[in-house]
Structures are given as structure tokens and as C-alpha cells.
PDB file of C-alpha atoms in Angstrom:
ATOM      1  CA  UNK H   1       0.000   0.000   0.000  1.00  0.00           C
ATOM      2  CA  UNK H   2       1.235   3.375  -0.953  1.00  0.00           C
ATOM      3  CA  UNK H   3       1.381   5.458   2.664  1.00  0.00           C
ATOM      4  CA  UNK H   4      -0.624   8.458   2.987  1.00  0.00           C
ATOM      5  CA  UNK H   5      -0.898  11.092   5.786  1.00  0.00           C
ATOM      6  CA  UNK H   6      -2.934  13.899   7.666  1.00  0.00           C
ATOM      7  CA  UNK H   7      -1.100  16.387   9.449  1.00  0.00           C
ATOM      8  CA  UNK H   8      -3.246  18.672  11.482  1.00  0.00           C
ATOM      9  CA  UNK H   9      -3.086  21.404  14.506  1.00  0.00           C
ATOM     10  CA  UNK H  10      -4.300  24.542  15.478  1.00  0.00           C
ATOM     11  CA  UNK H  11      -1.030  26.541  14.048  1.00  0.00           C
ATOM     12  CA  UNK H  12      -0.876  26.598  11.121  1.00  0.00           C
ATOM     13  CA  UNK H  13       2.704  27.371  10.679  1.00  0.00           C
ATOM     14  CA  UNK H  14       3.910  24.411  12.718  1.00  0.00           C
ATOM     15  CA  UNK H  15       1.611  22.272  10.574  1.00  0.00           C
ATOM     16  CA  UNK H  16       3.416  23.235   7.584  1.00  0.00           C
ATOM     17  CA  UNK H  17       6.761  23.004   9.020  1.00  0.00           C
ATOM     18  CA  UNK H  18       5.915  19.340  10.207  1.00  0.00           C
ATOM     19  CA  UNK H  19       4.531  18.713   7.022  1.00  0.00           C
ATOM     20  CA  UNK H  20       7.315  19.443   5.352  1.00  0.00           C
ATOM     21  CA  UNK H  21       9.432  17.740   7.755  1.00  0.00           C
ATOM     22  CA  UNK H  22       7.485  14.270   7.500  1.00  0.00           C
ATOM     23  CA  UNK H  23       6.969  14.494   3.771  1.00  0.00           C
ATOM     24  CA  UNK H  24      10.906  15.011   2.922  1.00  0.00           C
ATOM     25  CA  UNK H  25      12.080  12.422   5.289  1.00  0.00           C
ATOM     26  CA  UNK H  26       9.744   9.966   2.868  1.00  0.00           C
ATOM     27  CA  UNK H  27      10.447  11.218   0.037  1.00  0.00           C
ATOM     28  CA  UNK H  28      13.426  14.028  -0.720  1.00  0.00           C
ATOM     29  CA  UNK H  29      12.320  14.609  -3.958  1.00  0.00           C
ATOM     30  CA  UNK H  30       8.840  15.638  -3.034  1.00  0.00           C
ATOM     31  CA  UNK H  31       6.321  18.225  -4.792  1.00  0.00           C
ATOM     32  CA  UNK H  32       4.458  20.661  -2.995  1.00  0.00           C
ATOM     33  CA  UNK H  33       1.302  22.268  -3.452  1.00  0.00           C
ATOM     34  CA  UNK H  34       0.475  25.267  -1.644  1.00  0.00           C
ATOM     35  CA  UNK H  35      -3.469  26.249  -1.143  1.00  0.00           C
ATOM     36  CA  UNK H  36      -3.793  30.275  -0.794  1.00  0.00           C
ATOM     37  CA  UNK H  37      -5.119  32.877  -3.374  1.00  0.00           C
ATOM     38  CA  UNK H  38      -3.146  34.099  -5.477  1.00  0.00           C
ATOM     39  CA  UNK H  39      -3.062  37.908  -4.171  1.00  0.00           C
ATOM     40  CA  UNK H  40      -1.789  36.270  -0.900  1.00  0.00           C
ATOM     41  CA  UNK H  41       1.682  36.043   0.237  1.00  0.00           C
ATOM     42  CA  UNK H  42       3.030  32.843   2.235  1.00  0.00           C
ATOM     43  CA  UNK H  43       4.414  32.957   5.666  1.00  0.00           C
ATOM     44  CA  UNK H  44       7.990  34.107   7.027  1.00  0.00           C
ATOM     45  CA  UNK H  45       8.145  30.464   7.682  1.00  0.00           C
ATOM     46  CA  UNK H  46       6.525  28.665   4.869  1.00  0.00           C
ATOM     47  CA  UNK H  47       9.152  25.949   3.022  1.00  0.00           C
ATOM     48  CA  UNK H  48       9.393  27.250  -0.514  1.00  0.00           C
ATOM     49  CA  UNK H  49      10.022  31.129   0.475  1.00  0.00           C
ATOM     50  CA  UNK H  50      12.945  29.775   2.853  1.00  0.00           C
ATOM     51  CA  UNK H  51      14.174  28.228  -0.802  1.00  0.00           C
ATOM     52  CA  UNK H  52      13.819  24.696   0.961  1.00  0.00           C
ATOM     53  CA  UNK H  53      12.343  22.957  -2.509  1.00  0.00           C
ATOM     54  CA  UNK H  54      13.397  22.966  -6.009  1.00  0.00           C
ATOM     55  CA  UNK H  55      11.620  25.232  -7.735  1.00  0.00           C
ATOM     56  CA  UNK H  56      10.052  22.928 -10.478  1.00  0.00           C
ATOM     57  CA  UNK H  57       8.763  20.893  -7.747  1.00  0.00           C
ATOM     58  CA  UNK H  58       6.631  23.588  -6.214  1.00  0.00           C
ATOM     59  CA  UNK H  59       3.300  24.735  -7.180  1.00  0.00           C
ATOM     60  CA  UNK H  60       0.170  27.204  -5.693  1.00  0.00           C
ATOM     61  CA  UNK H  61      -3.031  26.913  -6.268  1.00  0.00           C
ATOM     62  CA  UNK H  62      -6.016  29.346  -5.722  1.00  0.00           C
ATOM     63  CA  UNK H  63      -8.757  27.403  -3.971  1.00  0.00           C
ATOM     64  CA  UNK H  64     -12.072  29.287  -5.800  1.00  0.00           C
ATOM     65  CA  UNK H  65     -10.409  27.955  -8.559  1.00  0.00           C
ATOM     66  CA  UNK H  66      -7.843  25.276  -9.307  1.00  0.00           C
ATOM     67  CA  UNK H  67      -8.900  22.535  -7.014  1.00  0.00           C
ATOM     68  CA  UNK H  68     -12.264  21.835  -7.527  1.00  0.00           C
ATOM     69  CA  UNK H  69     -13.369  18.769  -9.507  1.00  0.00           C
ATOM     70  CA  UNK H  70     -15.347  18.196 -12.605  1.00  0.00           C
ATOM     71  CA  UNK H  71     -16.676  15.386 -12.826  1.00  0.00           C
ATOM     72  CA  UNK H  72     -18.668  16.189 -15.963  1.00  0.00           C
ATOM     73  CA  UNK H  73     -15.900  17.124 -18.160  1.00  0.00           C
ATOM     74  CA  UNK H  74     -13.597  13.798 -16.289  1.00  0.00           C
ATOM     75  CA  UNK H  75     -16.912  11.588 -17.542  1.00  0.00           C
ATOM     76  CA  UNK H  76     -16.366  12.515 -21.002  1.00  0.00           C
ATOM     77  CA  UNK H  77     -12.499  12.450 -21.020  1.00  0.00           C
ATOM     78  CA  UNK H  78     -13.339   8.975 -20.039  1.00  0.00           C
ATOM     79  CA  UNK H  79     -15.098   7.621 -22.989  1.00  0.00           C
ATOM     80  CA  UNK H  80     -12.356   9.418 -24.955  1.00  0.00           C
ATOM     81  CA  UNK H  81      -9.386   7.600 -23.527  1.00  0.00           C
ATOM     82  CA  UNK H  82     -10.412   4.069 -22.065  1.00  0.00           C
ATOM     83  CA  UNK H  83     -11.169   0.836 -24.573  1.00  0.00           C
ATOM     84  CA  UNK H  84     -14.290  -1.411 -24.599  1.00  0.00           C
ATOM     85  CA  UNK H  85     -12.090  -4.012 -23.040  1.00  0.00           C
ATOM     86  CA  UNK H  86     -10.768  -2.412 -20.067  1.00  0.00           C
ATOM     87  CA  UNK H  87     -10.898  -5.001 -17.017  1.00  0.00           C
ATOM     88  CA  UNK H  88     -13.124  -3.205 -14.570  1.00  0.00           C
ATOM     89  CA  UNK H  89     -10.191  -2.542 -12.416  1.00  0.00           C
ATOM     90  CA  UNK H  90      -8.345  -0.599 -14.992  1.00  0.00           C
ATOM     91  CA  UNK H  91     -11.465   1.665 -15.477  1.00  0.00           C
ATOM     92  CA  UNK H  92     -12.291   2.302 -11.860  1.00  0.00           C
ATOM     93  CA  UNK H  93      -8.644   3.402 -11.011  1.00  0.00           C
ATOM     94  CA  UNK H  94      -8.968   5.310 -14.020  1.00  0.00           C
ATOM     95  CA  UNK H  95     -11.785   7.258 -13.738  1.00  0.00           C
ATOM     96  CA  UNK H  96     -10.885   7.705  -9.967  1.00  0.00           C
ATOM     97  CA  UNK H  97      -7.244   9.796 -11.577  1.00  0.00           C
ATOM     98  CA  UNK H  98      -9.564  11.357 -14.244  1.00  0.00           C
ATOM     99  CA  UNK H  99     -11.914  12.787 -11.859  1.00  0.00           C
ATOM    100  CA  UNK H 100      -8.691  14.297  -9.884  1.00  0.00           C
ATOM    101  CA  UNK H 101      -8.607  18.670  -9.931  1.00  0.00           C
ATOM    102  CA  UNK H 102      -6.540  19.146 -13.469  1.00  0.00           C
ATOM    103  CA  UNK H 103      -3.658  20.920 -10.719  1.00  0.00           C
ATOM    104  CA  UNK H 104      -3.249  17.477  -9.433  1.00  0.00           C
ATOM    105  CA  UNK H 105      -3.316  15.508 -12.333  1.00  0.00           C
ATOM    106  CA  UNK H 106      -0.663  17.672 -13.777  1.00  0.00           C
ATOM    107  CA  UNK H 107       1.253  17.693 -10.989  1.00  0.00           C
ATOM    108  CA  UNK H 108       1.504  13.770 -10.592  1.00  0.00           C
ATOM    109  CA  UNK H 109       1.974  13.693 -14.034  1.00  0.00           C
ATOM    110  CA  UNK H 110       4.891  15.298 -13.998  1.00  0.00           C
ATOM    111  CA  UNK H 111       6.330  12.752 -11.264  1.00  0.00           C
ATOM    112  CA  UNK H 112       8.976  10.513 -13.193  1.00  0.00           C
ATOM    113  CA  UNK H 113       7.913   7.015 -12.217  1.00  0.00           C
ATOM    114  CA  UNK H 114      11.337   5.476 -12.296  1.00  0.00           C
ATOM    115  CA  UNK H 115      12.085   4.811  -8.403  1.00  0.00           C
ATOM    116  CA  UNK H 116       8.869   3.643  -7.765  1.00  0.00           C
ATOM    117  CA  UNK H 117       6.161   5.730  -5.436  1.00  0.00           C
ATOM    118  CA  UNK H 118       6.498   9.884  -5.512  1.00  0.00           C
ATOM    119  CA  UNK H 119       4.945  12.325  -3.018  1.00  0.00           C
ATOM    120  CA  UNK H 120       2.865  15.382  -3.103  1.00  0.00           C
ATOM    121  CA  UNK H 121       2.428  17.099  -0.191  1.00  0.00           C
ATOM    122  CA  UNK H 122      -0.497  19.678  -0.093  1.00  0.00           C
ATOM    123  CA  UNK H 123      -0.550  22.433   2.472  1.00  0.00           C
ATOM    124  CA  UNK H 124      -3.115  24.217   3.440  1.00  0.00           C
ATOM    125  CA  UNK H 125      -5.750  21.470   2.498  1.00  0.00           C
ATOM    126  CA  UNK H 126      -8.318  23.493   4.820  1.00  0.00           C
ATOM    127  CA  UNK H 127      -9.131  26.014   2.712  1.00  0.00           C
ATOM    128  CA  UNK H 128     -10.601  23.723  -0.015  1.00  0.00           C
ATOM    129  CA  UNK H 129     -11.959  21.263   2.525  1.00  0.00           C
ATOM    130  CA  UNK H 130     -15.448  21.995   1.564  1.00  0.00           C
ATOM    131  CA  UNK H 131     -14.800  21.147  -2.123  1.00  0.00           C
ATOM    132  CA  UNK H 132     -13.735  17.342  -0.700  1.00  0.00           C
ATOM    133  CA  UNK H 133     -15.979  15.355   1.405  1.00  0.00           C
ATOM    134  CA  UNK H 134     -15.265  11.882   2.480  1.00  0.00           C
ATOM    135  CA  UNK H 135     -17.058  10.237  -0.243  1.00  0.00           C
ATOM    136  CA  UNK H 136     -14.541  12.449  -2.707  1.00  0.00           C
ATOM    137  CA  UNK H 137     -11.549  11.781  -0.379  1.00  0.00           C
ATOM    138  CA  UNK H 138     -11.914   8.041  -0.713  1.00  0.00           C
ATOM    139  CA  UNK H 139     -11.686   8.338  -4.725  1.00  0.00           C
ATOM    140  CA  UNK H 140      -8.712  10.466  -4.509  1.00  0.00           C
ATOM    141  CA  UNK H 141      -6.303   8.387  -2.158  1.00  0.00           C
ATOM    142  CA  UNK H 142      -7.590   5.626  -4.642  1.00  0.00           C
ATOM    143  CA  UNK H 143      -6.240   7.774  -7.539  1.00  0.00           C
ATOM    144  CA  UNK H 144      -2.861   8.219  -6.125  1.00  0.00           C
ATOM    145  CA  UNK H 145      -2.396   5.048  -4.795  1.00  0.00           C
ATOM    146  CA  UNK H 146      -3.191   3.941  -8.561  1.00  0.00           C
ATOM    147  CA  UNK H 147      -0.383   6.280  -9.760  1.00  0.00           C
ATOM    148  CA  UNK H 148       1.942   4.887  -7.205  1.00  0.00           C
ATOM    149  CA  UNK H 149       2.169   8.815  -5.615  1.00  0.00           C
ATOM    150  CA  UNK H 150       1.756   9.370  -1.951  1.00  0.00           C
ATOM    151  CA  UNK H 151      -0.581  12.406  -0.488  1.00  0.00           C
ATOM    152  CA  UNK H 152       1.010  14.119   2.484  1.00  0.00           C
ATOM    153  CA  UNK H 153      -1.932  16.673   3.145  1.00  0.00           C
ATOM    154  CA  UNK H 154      -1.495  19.370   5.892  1.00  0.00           C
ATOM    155  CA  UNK H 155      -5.238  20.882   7.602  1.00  0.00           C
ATOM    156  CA  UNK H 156      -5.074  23.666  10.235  1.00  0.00           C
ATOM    157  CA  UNK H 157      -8.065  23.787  12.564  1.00  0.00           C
ATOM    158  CA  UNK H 158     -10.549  21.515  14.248  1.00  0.00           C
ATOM    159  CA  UNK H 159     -12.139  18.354  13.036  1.00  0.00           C
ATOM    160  CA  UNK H 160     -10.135  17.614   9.635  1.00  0.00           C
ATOM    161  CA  UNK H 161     -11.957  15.447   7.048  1.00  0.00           C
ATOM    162  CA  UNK H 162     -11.386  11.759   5.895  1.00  0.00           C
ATOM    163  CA  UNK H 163      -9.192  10.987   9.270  1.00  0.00           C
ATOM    164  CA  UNK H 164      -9.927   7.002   8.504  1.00  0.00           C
ATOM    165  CA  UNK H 165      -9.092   7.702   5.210  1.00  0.00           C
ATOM    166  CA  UNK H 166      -5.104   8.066   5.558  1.00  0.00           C
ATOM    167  CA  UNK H 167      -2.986   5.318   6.545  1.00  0.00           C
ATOM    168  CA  UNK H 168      -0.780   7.931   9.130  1.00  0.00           C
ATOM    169  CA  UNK H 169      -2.620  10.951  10.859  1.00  0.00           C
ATOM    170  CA  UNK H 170      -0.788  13.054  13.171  1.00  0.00           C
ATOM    171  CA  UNK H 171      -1.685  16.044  15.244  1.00  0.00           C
ATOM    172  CA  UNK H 172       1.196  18.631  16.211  1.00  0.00           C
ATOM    173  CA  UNK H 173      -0.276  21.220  19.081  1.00  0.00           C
ATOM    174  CA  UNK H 174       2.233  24.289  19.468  1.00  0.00           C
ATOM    175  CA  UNK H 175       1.579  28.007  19.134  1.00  0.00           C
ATOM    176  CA  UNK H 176       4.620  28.964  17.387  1.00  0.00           C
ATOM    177  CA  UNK H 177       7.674  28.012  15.526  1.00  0.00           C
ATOM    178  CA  UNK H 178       9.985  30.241  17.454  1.00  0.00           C
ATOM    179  CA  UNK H 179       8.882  28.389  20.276  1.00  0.00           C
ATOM    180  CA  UNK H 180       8.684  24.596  18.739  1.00  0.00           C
ATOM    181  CA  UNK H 181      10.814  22.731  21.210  1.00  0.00           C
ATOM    182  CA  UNK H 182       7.568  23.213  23.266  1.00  0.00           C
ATOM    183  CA  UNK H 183       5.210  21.373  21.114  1.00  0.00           C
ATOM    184  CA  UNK H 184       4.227  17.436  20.960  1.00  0.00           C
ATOM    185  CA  UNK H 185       3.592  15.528  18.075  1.00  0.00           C
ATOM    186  CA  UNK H 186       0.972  12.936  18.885  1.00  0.00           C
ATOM    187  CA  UNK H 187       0.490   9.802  16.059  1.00  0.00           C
ATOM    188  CA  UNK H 188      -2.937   9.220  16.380  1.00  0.00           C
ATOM    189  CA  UNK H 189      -2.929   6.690  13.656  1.00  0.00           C
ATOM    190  CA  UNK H 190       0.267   4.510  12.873  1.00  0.00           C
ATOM    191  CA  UNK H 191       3.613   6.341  13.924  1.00  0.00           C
ATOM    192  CA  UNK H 192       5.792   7.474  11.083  1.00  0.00           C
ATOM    193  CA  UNK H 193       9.276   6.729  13.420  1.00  0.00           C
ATOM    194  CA  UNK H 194      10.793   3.577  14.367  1.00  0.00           C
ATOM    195  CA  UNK H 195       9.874   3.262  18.212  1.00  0.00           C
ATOM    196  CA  UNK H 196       6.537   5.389  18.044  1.00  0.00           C
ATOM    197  CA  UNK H 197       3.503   3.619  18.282  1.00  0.00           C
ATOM    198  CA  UNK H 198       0.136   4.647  18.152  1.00  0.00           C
ATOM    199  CA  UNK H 199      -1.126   7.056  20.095  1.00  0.00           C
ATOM    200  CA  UNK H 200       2.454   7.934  21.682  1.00  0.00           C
ATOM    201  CA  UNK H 201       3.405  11.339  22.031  1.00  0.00           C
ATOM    202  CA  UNK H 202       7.285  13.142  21.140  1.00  0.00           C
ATOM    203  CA  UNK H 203       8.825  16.274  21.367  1.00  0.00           C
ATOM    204  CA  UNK H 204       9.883  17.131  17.826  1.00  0.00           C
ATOM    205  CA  UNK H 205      13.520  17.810  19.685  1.00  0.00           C
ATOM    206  CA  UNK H 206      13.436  13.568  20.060  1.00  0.00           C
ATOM    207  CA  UNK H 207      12.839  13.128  16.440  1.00  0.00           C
ATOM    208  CA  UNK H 208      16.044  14.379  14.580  1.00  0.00           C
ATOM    209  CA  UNK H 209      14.518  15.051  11.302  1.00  0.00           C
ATOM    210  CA  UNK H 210      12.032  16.922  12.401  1.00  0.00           C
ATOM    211  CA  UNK H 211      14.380  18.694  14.660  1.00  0.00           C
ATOM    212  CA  UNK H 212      16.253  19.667  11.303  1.00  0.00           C
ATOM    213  CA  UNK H 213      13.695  21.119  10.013  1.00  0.00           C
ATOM    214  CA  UNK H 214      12.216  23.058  12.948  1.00  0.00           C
ATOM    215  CA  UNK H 215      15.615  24.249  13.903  1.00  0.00           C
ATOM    216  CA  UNK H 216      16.818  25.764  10.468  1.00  0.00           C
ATOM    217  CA  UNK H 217      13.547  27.568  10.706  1.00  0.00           C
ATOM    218  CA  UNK H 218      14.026  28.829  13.709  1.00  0.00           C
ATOM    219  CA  UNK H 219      17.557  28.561  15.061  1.00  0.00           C
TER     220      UNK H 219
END
């Protein structure tokens, strides 16, 4: 199974920054999509304005407009593209990617697949959380899975959507980077470090690549 993940808090700059931190320690090549308008600038301690990713591997989206779905236009792409003879399985996991926001399908398609599974992280999933009940999550994960990509998705606030959708959730509760040897990292659902388990909670000073990250934000 490709691994998936929901990283939520209240902050949502330590979400980010643990978001970051979890989705580079799987994957160092990793893409990342960030959710804001587009007359919106990104945080003092957002990842790609530090110049922690390579440019061609990050994107921004505006959530009124680049991440909703359309299914319509996806149905009709779909009896374009797939043969009478499709095994069923073929044309559910293909009409799962087809139905994907055209941001995302670009994106992944722009993964190399030599090296097996990819990443995309997402941050600031929130903000288009209406657009994506559970019965839309479910299709989605399917999607990636499909394409051998892994979705890292970041949420700030209360209550995030789909948590029994992801095979990793974990909650970070801390009210500031500047002050981040304060905050614990609970895994609510299967820990991401050897010696974790379920439900345990760390400092993200125990956890050196998190610590990394955390401290070259804020030395």
C-alpha cells in the first residue's frame, strides 16, 4: 500500500513546518502544493520562500479555482481515452485519476515514475476542505495510490476530514515556531518513526529530522 498522511493542529505554521518535515524524510524529492489565493503572500516560515524545494517541484493553487473537480468534463475524457475491453479494475482506477482537480493531475503527471512511489504534499488542504468530502476523499487516495504517488496533506483547525481515510494521521499542538521545542507531536494513527507507536506522544527535539527542520527555521 502506498502510505498516505494527515497532518493537522491549530497553528498553522507548525503544521506546515511538520509537514514538510514528514513528507521530505519519505520522500526528498517531493512536490508541494500550496493552497492560498493568489493575491496572498506565504508565511515568514513557509518551506518554498525559505528556498527549501526545487523550484520545479513547487506549485500554488487558488482554492475558488484550481482545485475543484469536474466530474462532468472527467466523464467525457473517459469515454475518450479508455477501450471497450478495459478489465473493470483498470477503469475504476482510471476514472478515480480522471476525476482528480486538473492541478493534481498535472502535478503527478509530472512525477517521473522510475524509483517507484512519488509524493505530493499539499498544504493548506483546509481552505478547499469543503470542495472534498469523504465520499470524494476516498476516490482520490484511490487515484494516487493507482499512480503509485503518496498524499502528504497538511489541515489547520478543528475536526479535519477523511481521518480514517489516511494510513498515518498526526496532530502537532504548538503556538509557534519560534517556540517549537515546546510542542508534541501525537500519532494518532500509525507512527511514522521507528519506536513510536500509536497514540504515543514526542517532542519534535526527540525526532532528529524533524528537529532539522524546525531548527533551520528557527535557530
Amino acid at each position: 500500500m502506498v502510505p498516505s498522511a494527515l497532518i493537522h493542529g491549530a497553528d498553522r505554521s507548525m503544521v506546515n513546518l511538520l509537514l514538510y518535515a514528514l513528507a521530505a524524510e519519505a520522500d526528498p524529492r517531493l512536490h508541494w502544493l500550496d493552497v492560498r489565493s493568489d493575491g496572498e503572500l506565504p508565511s515568514d516560515w513557509d518551506p518554498v520562500r525559505m528556498g527549501w524545494l526545487d523550484a520545479r517541484h513547487a506549485w500554488s493553487t487558488d482554492p475558488e479555482r484550481d482545485l475543484v473537480p469536474d466530474h462532468a468534463r472527467a466523464n467525457a475524457a473517459i469515454f475518450e481515452l479508455v477501450r471497450s475491453d478495459e478489465p473493470p479494475a483498470t477503469l475504476a482506477r482510471l476514472v478515480d485519476f480522471l476525476r482528480l482537480p486538473d492541478t493534481m493531475q498535472r502535478i503527478v503527471g509530472e512525477m517521473s515514475p522510475a524509483g517507484g512511489a512519488h509524493l505530493l504534499a499539499v498544504a493548506n488542504a483546509d481552505r478547499i476542505a469543503g470542495s472534498f468530502p469523504d465520499a470524494v476523499l476516498a476516490p482520490i487516495l484511490d487515484a494516487f495510490e493507482w499512480a503509485r504517488c503518496s498524499l502528504f496533506v497538511g489541515f489547520t483547525g478543528r475536526d479535519p476530514p477523511g481521518v480514517s481515510r489516511f494510513t498515518h494521521v498526526v496532530r502537532i499542538e504548538g503556538g509557534s515556531p519560534a517556540r517549537w521545542t515546546d510542542a508534541r507531536i501525537t500519532f494518532e494513527r500509525e507512527a511514522l518513526f521507528d519506536g513510536l507507536r500509536t497514540g504515543g506522544i514526542a517532542s519534535p527535539a526527540d525526532l532528529p529530522s524533524v528537529a532539522r527542520v524546525f531548527r533551520r527555521a528557527a535557530p
